[in-house]
């Protein structure tokens, strides 16, 4: 603004005829017309200087202002200002640097502001002076294309947010992928602890292998392979625990846990887990809708995962029909917040979806019988659920016979029989008086569930 005013005065001095001001003679009734110099001479030669100062100063100031304004409107434009700006870079740089001194001093004093971003082309021209000024004040200054940035912290060589040629895009990461990344990061942190605990043991084993004979060396190698496999399973268990905790702490996981807690089976959770841990065979009865099919296998898997034994746990849950096996597996995987085929999968005739990390498998009774033909001891399986045993199908009855013969050979195997009827005494007596647990369900609970299901149907 000061620069433009000085420019006005300079032009007025160069063109005296363009600015006309009224002048006053010693006689106050006579008003002459002349340029600014004439008015000044008249005022100096006038004996009535006090009268001129008191009576006409206001009038002349108004006339002078009006003359300048009329001259500016008629003779001055923005294009001419740009031309004069290009012709007088020195005076513009001085004013610009003075402005940056004030900006940088305010930035240093401010506790909230971290940087100054400017897109003025004068700042790009005076960047070297601005940069040296910022350096003297302990700040950092960089230029990114057409943008000048002064900051309190060191600036990178490239700022994508200030690049007009690079559009900004929002990246949305799926929740399952985010949980997997968090689990891998936590696994990397926990791996150092496991390595520190097992490092000394592995070194001693490698040293002893060179001192023993061939038979002892072969035995040590097999033991080393077992310890390595144990170490891999421990790492996988830590990863499963971290992923489970991250899901339970997420907003979607909290909403799903609130829904699961509303099921009648949740009130018997601790009682069921204690009974399964103490007994090899448990018979559970509960009416439809109590949550025994979807919740009990999850309770066991979550308990083993939380205790750091998730990778050692492998659960098979049989269903009488293939459609029920597929739908239950899909429901359980959605409750765990992961796609079908990871920790939860299914296997039916001519179709299946499971992976190497599947620890809960829903299948038909025929699939389990077919596996027993090749794997008579069910190696690697820790829990077997036989659901809907009250239907008494041919495959179910034959499966119970085979499993009863298997239990003495596998003392660590847990067998859970689930029925929707109360008369489960027959199955309990068949397995030598296995304990029975009933999940009570109020009538109004099932009535409300059926009512809402009918109301949501199209």
Tab-separated table of C-alpha atoms in Angstrom:
chain	number	residue	atom	x	y	z
A	1	UNK	CA	0.000	0.000	0.000
A	2	UNK	CA	2.825	2.416	0.851
A	3	UNK	CA	4.514	1.521	-2.384
A	4	UNK	CA	1.432	2.408	-4.414
A	5	UNK	CA	1.053	5.736	-2.591
A	6	UNK	CA	4.674	6.637	-3.326
A	7	UNK	CA	4.046	5.673	-6.920
A	8	UNK	CA	1.050	8.054	-7.046
A	9	UNK	CA	3.160	10.938	-5.735
A	10	UNK	CA	5.983	10.177	-8.162
A	11	UNK	CA	3.624	10.247	-11.119
A	12	UNK	CA	2.059	13.460	-9.889
A	13	UNK	CA	5.477	15.077	-9.714
A	14	UNK	CA	6.343	13.901	-13.249
A	15	UNK	CA	3.036	15.172	-14.704
A	16	UNK	CA	2.157	18.515	-13.086
A	17	UNK	CA	-0.419	19.450	-15.728
A	18	UNK	CA	-2.461	16.354	-15.085
A	19	UNK	CA	-3.362	17.490	-11.559
A	20	UNK	CA	-5.294	20.771	-11.232
A	21	UNK	CA	-5.915	22.347	-7.879
A	22	UNK	CA	-7.641	25.591	-7.027
A	23	UNK	CA	-5.394	28.291	-5.523
A	24	UNK	CA	-6.472	31.254	-3.440
A	25	UNK	CA	-5.283	34.817	-3.693
A	26	UNK	CA	-4.742	37.197	-0.820
A	27	UNK	CA	-8.260	38.293	-1.469
A	28	UNK	CA	-10.453	35.522	-0.116
A	29	UNK	CA	-13.128	36.223	-2.688
A	30	UNK	CA	-10.833	35.483	-5.660
A	31	UNK	CA	-9.979	31.836	-6.391
A	32	UNK	CA	-7.341	31.095	-8.992
A	33	UNK	CA	-6.625	27.826	-10.798
A	34	UNK	CA	-3.094	26.475	-11.177
A	35	UNK	CA	-0.889	23.527	-10.449
A	36	UNK	CA	0.352	22.365	-7.084
A	37	UNK	CA	3.524	24.504	-7.238
A	38	UNK	CA	1.528	27.649	-7.894
A	39	UNK	CA	-0.626	27.004	-4.894
A	40	UNK	CA	2.440	26.585	-2.720
A	41	UNK	CA	3.978	29.864	-3.949
A	42	UNK	CA	0.779	31.747	-3.363
A	43	UNK	CA	0.558	30.383	0.131
A	44	UNK	CA	4.169	31.357	0.924
A	45	UNK	CA	3.767	34.933	-0.434
A	46	UNK	CA	0.436	35.476	1.190
A	47	UNK	CA	0.394	37.737	4.224
A	48	UNK	CA	-2.782	36.145	5.420
A	49	UNK	CA	-1.151	32.795	6.128
A	50	UNK	CA	-3.073	32.159	9.363
A	51	UNK	CA	-6.343	32.746	7.573
A	52	UNK	CA	-5.285	30.328	4.834
A	53	UNK	CA	-4.310	27.724	7.400
A	54	UNK	CA	-7.519	28.008	9.409
A	55	UNK	CA	-10.113	28.540	6.691
A	56	UNK	CA	-8.884	26.659	3.649
A	57	UNK	CA	-6.756	23.786	4.904
A	58	UNK	CA	-9.694	21.446	5.099
A	59	UNK	CA	-10.943	22.543	1.707
A	60	UNK	CA	-7.561	22.060	0.042
A	61	UNK	CA	-7.050	18.635	1.627
A	62	UNK	CA	-10.388	17.512	0.261
A	63	UNK	CA	-9.558	18.905	-3.165
A	64	UNK	CA	-6.132	17.284	-3.177
A	65	UNK	CA	-7.596	13.913	-2.154
A	66	UNK	CA	-10.302	14.238	-4.770
A	67	UNK	CA	-7.694	15.101	-7.388
A	68	UNK	CA	-5.543	12.116	-6.480
A	69	UNK	CA	-8.544	9.761	-6.537
A	70	UNK	CA	-9.723	11.043	-9.903
A	71	UNK	CA	-6.201	10.699	-11.249
A	72	UNK	CA	-5.907	7.156	-9.888
A	73	UNK	CA	-9.202	6.073	-11.428
A	74	UNK	CA	-8.427	7.593	-14.796
A	75	UNK	CA	-4.704	6.979	-15.165
A	76	UNK	CA	-3.916	3.910	-13.018
A	77	UNK	CA	-4.905	0.240	-13.513
A	78	UNK	CA	-3.915	-3.195	-12.276
A	79	UNK	CA	-2.091	-3.972	-15.489
A	80	UNK	CA	0.022	-0.856	-15.102
A	81	UNK	CA	0.690	-1.829	-11.499
A	82	UNK	CA	1.973	-5.198	-12.637
A	83	UNK	CA	4.248	-3.481	-15.127
A	84	UNK	CA	5.586	-1.130	-12.460
A	85	UNK	CA	5.991	-4.102	-10.142
A	86	UNK	CA	8.212	-5.740	-12.715
A	87	UNK	CA	10.104	-2.495	-13.317
A	88	UNK	CA	10.747	-1.817	-9.609
A	89	UNK	CA	11.765	-5.172	-8.056
A	90	UNK	CA	14.054	-3.638	-5.472
A	91	UNK	CA	11.398	-1.667	-3.614
A	92	UNK	CA	8.986	-4.619	-3.807
A	93	UNK	CA	11.596	-7.002	-2.370
A	94	UNK	CA	12.267	-4.717	0.575
A	95	UNK	CA	8.567	-4.549	1.434
A	96	UNK	CA	8.184	-8.301	0.971
A	97	UNK	CA	11.154	-9.094	3.206
A	98	UNK	CA	9.816	-6.751	5.874
A	99	UNK	CA	6.515	-8.609	5.753
A	100	UNK	CA	8.262	-11.952	6.090
A	101	UNK	CA	10.210	-10.703	9.099
A	102	UNK	CA	6.928	-10.040	10.848
A	103	UNK	CA	5.464	-13.400	9.757
A	104	UNK	CA	8.472	-15.381	10.911
A	105	UNK	CA	8.637	-13.576	14.236
A	106	UNK	CA	4.966	-14.370	14.841
A	107	UNK	CA	5.607	-17.999	13.900
A	108	UNK	CA	8.424	-18.237	16.441
A	109	UNK	CA	6.233	-16.799	19.185
A	110	UNK	CA	3.179	-18.930	18.377
A	111	UNK	CA	2.754	-22.246	20.171
A	112	UNK	CA	0.011	-23.581	17.879
A	113	UNK	CA	1.277	-22.730	14.375
A	114	UNK	CA	3.988	-24.966	12.966
A	115	UNK	CA	4.562	-23.614	9.461
A	116	UNK	CA	3.756	-20.878	6.945
A	117	UNK	CA	2.665	-21.797	3.411
A	118	UNK	CA	2.707	-19.132	0.695
A	119	UNK	CA	1.961	-19.305	-3.032
A	120	UNK	CA	2.850	-15.686	-3.861
A	121	UNK	CA	5.233	-15.349	-6.806
A	122	UNK	CA	7.102	-12.554	-5.026
A	123	UNK	CA	8.074	-15.074	-2.355
A	124	UNK	CA	9.495	-17.381	-4.997
A	125	UNK	CA	11.560	-14.503	-6.373
A	126	UNK	CA	12.846	-13.543	-2.920
A	127	UNK	CA	13.270	-17.126	-1.715
A	128	UNK	CA	17.009	-16.837	-1.056
A	129	UNK	CA	16.551	-13.828	1.198
A	130	UNK	CA	13.564	-15.427	2.962
A	131	UNK	CA	15.532	-18.653	3.447
A	132	UNK	CA	18.517	-16.855	4.957
A	133	UNK	CA	16.205	-14.836	7.189
A	134	UNK	CA	14.462	-18.005	8.414
A	135	UNK	CA	17.814	-19.689	9.015
A	136	UNK	CA	18.973	-16.806	11.205
A	137	UNK	CA	15.767	-17.120	13.247
A	138	UNK	CA	16.250	-20.875	13.737
A	139	UNK	CA	13.574	-21.935	11.245
A	140	UNK	CA	13.566	-24.111	8.128
A	141	UNK	CA	12.514	-22.961	4.676
A	142	UNK	CA	11.947	-24.931	1.468
A	143	UNK	CA	10.375	-24.275	-1.920
A	144	UNK	CA	8.143	-26.893	-3.556
A	145	UNK	CA	7.388	-25.865	-7.115
A	146	UNK	CA	5.251	-22.742	-6.710
A	147	UNK	CA	4.919	-22.959	-2.925
A	148	UNK	CA	7.251	-21.526	-0.281
A	149	UNK	CA	7.100	-23.139	3.171
A	150	UNK	CA	8.694	-21.961	6.419
A	151	UNK	CA	8.480	-24.384	9.342
A	152	UNK	CA	9.718	-24.971	12.859
A	153	UNK	CA	10.694	-28.557	12.056
A	154	UNK	CA	12.969	-29.849	9.277
A	155	UNK	CA	11.187	-30.142	5.945
A	156	UNK	CA	11.478	-33.077	3.519
A	157	UNK	CA	12.636	-32.782	-0.063
A	158	UNK	CA	9.127	-33.544	-1.355
A	159	UNK	CA	5.666	-32.735	-0.048
A	160	UNK	CA	2.878	-34.666	-1.837
A	161	UNK	CA	0.204	-32.485	-0.239
A	162	UNK	CA	1.657	-29.425	-1.989
A	163	UNK	CA	2.027	-31.087	-5.384
A	164	UNK	CA	-0.795	-29.940	-7.674
A	165	UNK	CA	0.070	-32.536	-10.301
A	166	UNK	CA	-0.426	-35.411	-7.879
A	167	UNK	CA	-4.078	-35.878	-6.845
A	168	UNK	CA	-4.813	-36.862	-3.278
A	169	UNK	CA	-6.515	-40.222	-2.773
A	170	UNK	CA	-8.048	-41.774	0.317
A	171	UNK	CA	-6.948	-45.331	1.041
A	172	UNK	CA	-9.379	-47.510	2.983
A	173	UNK	CA	-7.811	-50.599	4.581
A	174	UNK	CA	-10.182	-53.484	5.348
A	175	UNK	CA	-10.557	-54.328	9.007
A	176	UNK	CA	-9.384	-57.903	8.478
A	177	UNK	CA	-6.180	-56.710	6.803
A	178	UNK	CA	-5.584	-54.155	9.541
A	179	UNK	CA	-5.994	-56.837	12.200
A	180	UNK	CA	-3.589	-59.094	10.340
A	181	UNK	CA	-0.954	-56.366	10.111
A	182	UNK	CA	-1.317	-55.563	13.806
A	183	UNK	CA	-0.994	-59.248	14.636
A	184	UNK	CA	2.179	-59.593	12.563
A	185	UNK	CA	3.716	-56.547	14.205
A	186	UNK	CA	2.915	-57.842	17.665
A	187	UNK	CA	4.261	-61.253	16.663
A	188	UNK	CA	7.542	-59.634	15.654
A	189	UNK	CA	7.783	-57.974	19.063
A	190	UNK	CA	6.978	-61.192	20.903
A	191	UNK	CA	9.408	-63.174	18.778
A	192	UNK	CA	12.381	-61.583	20.489
A	193	UNK	CA	11.172	-62.889	23.849
A	194	UNK	CA	10.750	-66.413	22.517
A	195	UNK	CA	14.172	-66.333	20.862
A	196	UNK	CA	15.856	-65.196	24.066
A	197	UNK	CA	14.249	-68.028	26.027
A	198	UNK	CA	15.008	-70.801	23.536
A	199	UNK	CA	18.339	-69.540	22.184
A	200	UNK	CA	20.468	-71.071	24.923
A	201	UNK	CA	18.664	-74.414	24.694
A	202	UNK	CA	19.194	-74.695	20.941
A	203	UNK	CA	22.897	-73.854	21.258
A	204	UNK	CA	23.400	-76.575	23.869
A	205	UNK	CA	21.578	-79.098	21.703
A	206	UNK	CA	23.701	-78.275	18.650
A	207	UNK	CA	26.894	-78.640	20.693
A	208	UNK	CA	25.854	-81.986	22.167
A	209	UNK	CA	25.089	-83.397	18.712
A	210	UNK	CA	28.793	-83.347	17.819
A	211	UNK	CA	29.798	-85.260	20.965
A	212	UNK	CA	27.277	-88.104	20.853
A	213	UNK	CA	27.216	-91.221	18.690
A	214	UNK	CA	25.087	-91.789	15.605
A	215	UNK	CA	22.014	-93.157	17.392
A	216	UNK	CA	22.066	-90.418	19.936
A	217	UNK	CA	22.580	-87.835	17.192
A	218	UNK	CA	19.540	-89.078	15.284
A	219	UNK	CA	17.454	-88.914	18.446
A	220	UNK	CA	18.714	-85.397	19.120
A	221	UNK	CA	17.834	-84.333	15.565
A	222	UNK	CA	14.285	-85.573	15.982
A	223	UNK	CA	14.042	-83.778	19.294
A	224	UNK	CA	15.386	-80.630	17.647
A	225	UNK	CA	12.733	-80.872	14.934
A	226	UNK	CA	10.086	-81.188	17.624
A	227	UNK	CA	11.387	-78.145	19.451
A	228	UNK	CA	11.417	-76.130	16.218
A	229	UNK	CA	7.814	-77.142	15.532
A	230	UNK	CA	6.909	-76.187	19.077
A	231	UNK	CA	8.511	-72.807	18.522
A	232	UNK	CA	6.557	-72.248	15.301
A	233	UNK	CA	3.282	-73.118	17.009
A	234	UNK	CA	4.062	-70.745	19.851
A	235	UNK	CA	4.594	-67.896	17.410
A	236	UNK	CA	1.350	-68.721	15.652
A	237	UNK	CA	-0.464	-68.809	18.981
A	238	UNK	CA	0.836	-65.349	19.863
A	239	UNK	CA	-0.348	-64.029	16.523
A	240	UNK	CA	-3.797	-65.558	17.008
A	241	UNK	CA	-4.071	-64.010	20.465
A	242	UNK	CA	-3.117	-60.562	19.196
A	243	UNK	CA	-5.611	-60.742	16.339
A	244	UNK	CA	-8.360	-61.889	18.696
A	245	UNK	CA	-7.694	-59.055	21.142
A	246	UNK	CA	-7.630	-56.435	18.399
A	247	UNK	CA	-11.003	-57.673	17.113
A	248	UNK	CA	-12.576	-57.671	20.562
A	249	UNK	CA	-11.341	-54.117	21.199
A	250	UNK	CA	-12.645	-52.751	17.885
A	251	UNK	CA	-16.121	-51.095	17.713
A	252	UNK	CA	-17.497	-53.892	15.504
A	253	UNK	CA	-16.103	-56.506	17.859
A	254	UNK	CA	-17.692	-54.847	20.894
A	255	UNK	CA	-21.091	-54.796	19.207
A	256	UNK	CA	-20.757	-58.459	18.270
A	257	UNK	CA	-19.673	-59.402	21.790
A	258	UNK	CA	-22.689	-57.588	23.222
A	259	UNK	CA	-24.957	-59.640	20.978
A	260	UNK	CA	-23.235	-62.902	21.914
A	261	UNK	CA	-23.572	-62.103	25.606
A	262	UNK	CA	-27.340	-61.872	25.172
A	263	UNK	CA	-27.564	-65.578	24.258
A	264	UNK	CA	-28.503	-68.045	27.034
A	265	UNK	CA	-25.336	-70.083	26.459
A	266	UNK	CA	-23.169	-67.197	27.682
A	267	UNK	CA	-24.487	-67.553	31.236
A	268	UNK	CA	-23.206	-71.145	31.307
A	269	UNK	CA	-19.849	-70.393	29.670
A	270	UNK	CA	-17.555	-70.922	32.673
A	271	UNK	CA	-19.448	-73.991	33.790
A	272	UNK	CA	-19.192	-75.556	30.339
A	273	UNK	CA	-15.464	-74.846	30.005
A	274	UNK	CA	-14.707	-76.357	33.408
A	275	UNK	CA	-16.730	-79.483	32.647
A	276	UNK	CA	-14.994	-79.987	29.290
A	277	UNK	CA	-11.548	-79.517	30.853
A	278	UNK	CA	-12.217	-82.073	33.627
A	279	UNK	CA	-14.071	-84.764	31.656
A	280	UNK	CA	-13.287	-86.544	28.431
A	281	UNK	CA	-16.953	-86.802	27.398
A	282	UNK	CA	-19.658	-84.205	28.113
A	283	UNK	CA	-23.324	-84.289	27.062
A	284	UNK	CA	-24.948	-80.866	26.573
A	285	UNK	CA	-28.650	-80.302	26.008
A	286	UNK	CA	-30.406	-77.086	25.101
A	287	UNK	CA	-33.346	-75.990	23.040
A	288	UNK	CA	-33.047	-74.387	19.642
A	289	UNK	CA	-31.791	-70.806	19.814
A	290	UNK	CA	-29.728	-71.091	22.991
A	291	UNK	CA	-26.437	-70.772	21.071
A	292	UNK	CA	-24.922	-74.179	21.721
A	293	UNK	CA	-24.000	-74.820	18.067
A	294	UNK	CA	-22.364	-71.460	17.332
A	295	UNK	CA	-21.057	-70.450	20.762
A	296	UNK	CA	-19.629	-73.555	22.455
A	297	UNK	CA	-16.928	-74.239	19.818
A	298	UNK	CA	-16.043	-70.542	19.900
A	299	UNK	CA	-15.746	-70.558	23.690
A	300	UNK	CA	-13.171	-73.345	23.532
A	301	UNK	CA	-11.201	-71.753	20.700
A	302	UNK	CA	-11.188	-68.337	22.384
A	303	UNK	CA	-10.140	-69.839	25.711
A	304	UNK	CA	-7.242	-71.746	24.158
A	305	UNK	CA	-6.197	-68.706	22.128
A	306	UNK	CA	-6.230	-66.400	25.138
A	307	UNK	CA	-4.071	-68.847	27.100
A	308	UNK	CA	-1.492	-68.912	24.294
A	309	UNK	CA	-2.424	-72.384	23.013
A	310	UNK	CA	-4.532	-71.409	20.009
A	311	UNK	CA	-2.263	-73.054	17.430
A	312	UNK	CA	-2.350	-76.346	19.382
A	313	UNK	CA	-6.160	-76.411	19.344
A	314	UNK	CA	-8.030	-78.124	16.494
A	315	UNK	CA	-11.808	-78.545	16.713
A	316	UNK	CA	-14.137	-80.583	14.497
A	317	UNK	CA	-17.878	-80.002	14.750
A	318	UNK	CA	-20.164	-82.389	12.854
A	319	UNK	CA	-23.593	-81.508	11.487
A	320	UNK	CA	-26.219	-83.934	10.155
A	321	UNK	CA	-26.690	-81.980	6.912
A	322	UNK	CA	-24.274	-80.185	4.589
A	323	UNK	CA	-26.361	-77.015	4.437
A	324	UNK	CA	-26.245	-76.600	8.199
A	325	UNK	CA	-22.463	-77.116	8.214
A	326	UNK	CA	-21.962	-74.382	5.618
A	327	UNK	CA	-24.323	-71.841	7.197
A	328	UNK	CA	-23.016	-72.361	10.740
A	329	UNK	CA	-19.413	-71.951	9.561
A	330	UNK	CA	-20.305	-68.714	7.796
A	331	UNK	CA	-22.076	-67.404	10.887
A	332	UNK	CA	-19.207	-68.232	13.242
A	333	UNK	CA	-16.624	-66.636	10.941
A	334	UNK	CA	-18.666	-63.423	10.789
A	335	UNK	CA	-18.892	-63.356	14.586
A	336	UNK	CA	-15.110	-63.619	14.737
A	337	UNK	CA	-14.717	-60.752	12.260
A	338	UNK	CA	-12.795	-62.652	9.601
A	339	UNK	CA	-13.530	-64.128	6.167
A	340	UNK	CA	-14.603	-67.720	5.867
A	341	UNK	CA	-11.667	-70.059	5.389
A	342	UNK	CA	-9.174	-68.586	7.868
A	343	UNK	CA	-9.580	-69.833	11.441
A	344	UNK	CA	-13.102	-71.133	10.698
A	345	UNK	CA	-13.951	-73.332	7.700
A	346	UNK	CA	-16.222	-76.102	6.496
A	347	UNK	CA	-15.899	-79.361	4.584
A	348	UNK	CA	-18.766	-81.208	2.890
A	349	UNK	CA	-18.930	-83.656	0.034
A	350	UNK	CA	-17.409	-82.225	-3.167
A	351	UNK	CA	-17.009	-78.807	-1.555
A	352	UNK	CA	-14.987	-77.168	1.175
A	353	UNK	CA	-13.367	-73.953	2.319
A	354	UNK	CA	-10.489	-74.140	4.755
A	355	UNK	CA	-6.829	-73.204	4.998
A	356	UNK	CA	-3.653	-74.053	6.835
A	357	UNK	CA	-4.673	-71.770	9.722
A	358	UNK	CA	-8.145	-73.305	10.153
A	359	UNK	CA	-8.678	-74.435	13.757
A	360	UNK	CA	-12.474	-74.826	13.780
A	361	UNK	CA	-13.911	-77.041	11.042
A	362	UNK	CA	-17.614	-77.726	10.495
A	363	UNK	CA	-18.328	-80.857	8.491
A	364	UNK	CA	-20.887	-83.603	8.042
A	365	UNK	CA	-20.746	-86.889	9.918
A	366	UNK	CA	-19.757	-88.715	6.734
A	367	UNK	CA	-16.679	-86.512	6.283
A	368	UNK	CA	-15.442	-87.361	9.783
A	369	UNK	CA	-16.050	-91.066	9.196
A	370	UNK	CA	-14.058	-90.890	5.985
A	371	UNK	CA	-11.168	-89.287	7.853
A	372	UNK	CA	-11.252	-92.020	10.487
A	373	UNK	CA	-10.576	-94.553	7.728
A	374	UNK	CA	-7.152	-93.011	7.034
A	375	UNK	CA	-6.441	-91.494	10.469
A	376	UNK	CA	-7.709	-93.920	13.092
A	377	UNK	CA	-6.388	-91.857	16.017
A	378	UNK	CA	-7.397	-88.397	14.740
A	379	UNK	CA	-3.891	-87.075	15.274
A	380	UNK	CA	-3.811	-83.329	15.820
A	381	UNK	CA	-7.505	-83.080	16.795
A	382	UNK	CA	-8.141	-81.807	20.320
A	383	UNK	CA	-11.975	-81.527	20.438
A	384	UNK	CA	-14.804	-83.271	18.596
A	385	UNK	CA	-18.374	-81.914	18.677
A	386	UNK	CA	-21.218	-84.143	17.542
A	387	UNK	CA	-24.277	-81.941	17.121
A	388	UNK	CA	-27.936	-82.964	16.837
A	389	UNK	CA	-27.366	-86.453	18.212
A	390	UNK	CA	-31.082	-86.741	19.021
A	391	UNK	CA	-31.838	-87.273	15.315
A	392	UNK	CA	-30.175	-90.736	15.495
A	393	UNK	CA	-29.049	-91.059	11.893
A	394	UNK	CA	-27.098	-94.046	10.659
A	395	UNK	CA	-23.891	-92.057	10.260
A	396	UNK	CA	-24.264	-90.486	13.704
A	397	UNK	CA	-24.782	-93.824	15.488
A	398	UNK	CA	-21.869	-95.440	13.690
A	399	UNK	CA	-19.697	-92.399	14.443
A	400	UNK	CA	-20.428	-92.679	18.172
A	401	UNK	CA	-19.356	-96.334	18.108
A	402	UNK	CA	-16.031	-95.510	16.451
A	403	UNK	CA	-15.367	-92.580	18.774
A	404	UNK	CA	-16.043	-94.702	21.849
A	405	UNK	CA	-13.345	-97.138	20.733
A	406	UNK	CA	-10.981	-94.232	20.052
A	407	UNK	CA	-11.236	-92.557	23.473
A	408	UNK	CA	-9.041	-95.073	25.375
A	409	UNK	CA	-6.229	-94.527	22.857
A	410	UNK	CA	-6.540	-90.734	22.961
A	411	UNK	CA	-6.793	-89.613	26.574
A	412	UNK	CA	-6.268	-85.995	25.568
A	413	UNK	CA	-9.188	-85.993	23.130
A	414	UNK	CA	-12.394	-84.248	24.280
A	415	UNK	CA	-15.783	-85.407	22.979
A	416	UNK	CA	-18.814	-83.111	23.334
A	417	UNK	CA	-22.267	-84.415	22.431
A	418	UNK	CA	-25.002	-81.820	21.863
A	419	UNK	CA	-28.723	-82.460	21.728
A	420	UNK	CA	-31.829	-80.282	21.482
A	421	UNK	CA	-33.890	-82.571	23.742
A	422	UNK	CA	-33.796	-83.193	27.465
A	423	UNK	CA	-33.704	-87.022	27.347
A	424	UNK	CA	-29.924	-87.313	26.938
A	425	UNK	CA	-29.589	-90.013	29.600
A	426	UNK	CA	-29.190	-92.691	26.953
A	427	UNK	CA	-26.068	-91.089	25.509
A	428	UNK	CA	-24.654	-90.387	28.956
A	429	UNK	CA	-25.037	-94.007	30.022
A	430	UNK	CA	-23.527	-95.231	26.734
A	431	UNK	CA	-20.320	-93.342	27.519
A	432	UNK	CA	-20.047	-94.589	31.086
A	433	UNK	CA	-22.084	-91.966	32.900
A	434	UNK	CA	-20.717	-88.840	31.239
A	435	UNK	CA	-21.801	-85.601	32.947
A	436	UNK	CA	-24.799	-83.767	31.490
A	437	UNK	CA	-25.274	-80.008	31.350
A	438	UNK	CA	-28.534	-78.346	30.408
A	439	UNK	CA	-28.755	-74.790	29.060
A	440	UNK	CA	-32.066	-73.311	30.237
A	441	UNK	CA	-33.969	-71.148	27.764
A	442	UNK	CA	-36.967	-69.016	28.729
A	443	UNK	CA	-40.058	-69.330	26.574
A	444	UNK	CA	-40.332	-65.610	25.915
A	445	UNK	CA	-36.758	-65.577	24.550
A	446	UNK	CA	-37.573	-68.030	21.759
A	447	UNK	CA	-40.893	-66.312	21.159
A	448	UNK	CA	-39.180	-62.941	20.662
A	449	UNK	CA	-36.562	-64.459	18.366
A	450	UNK	CA	-39.194	-66.086	16.164
A	451	UNK	CA	-41.237	-62.894	16.161
A	452	UNK	CA	-38.316	-60.786	14.931
A	453	UNK	CA	-37.391	-63.369	12.305
A	454	UNK	CA	-40.923	-63.350	10.925
A	455	UNK	CA	-41.024	-59.556	11.016
A	456	UNK	CA	-37.825	-59.203	8.981
A	457	UNK	CA	-38.927	-61.584	6.230
A	458	UNK	CA	-39.941	-59.798	2.970
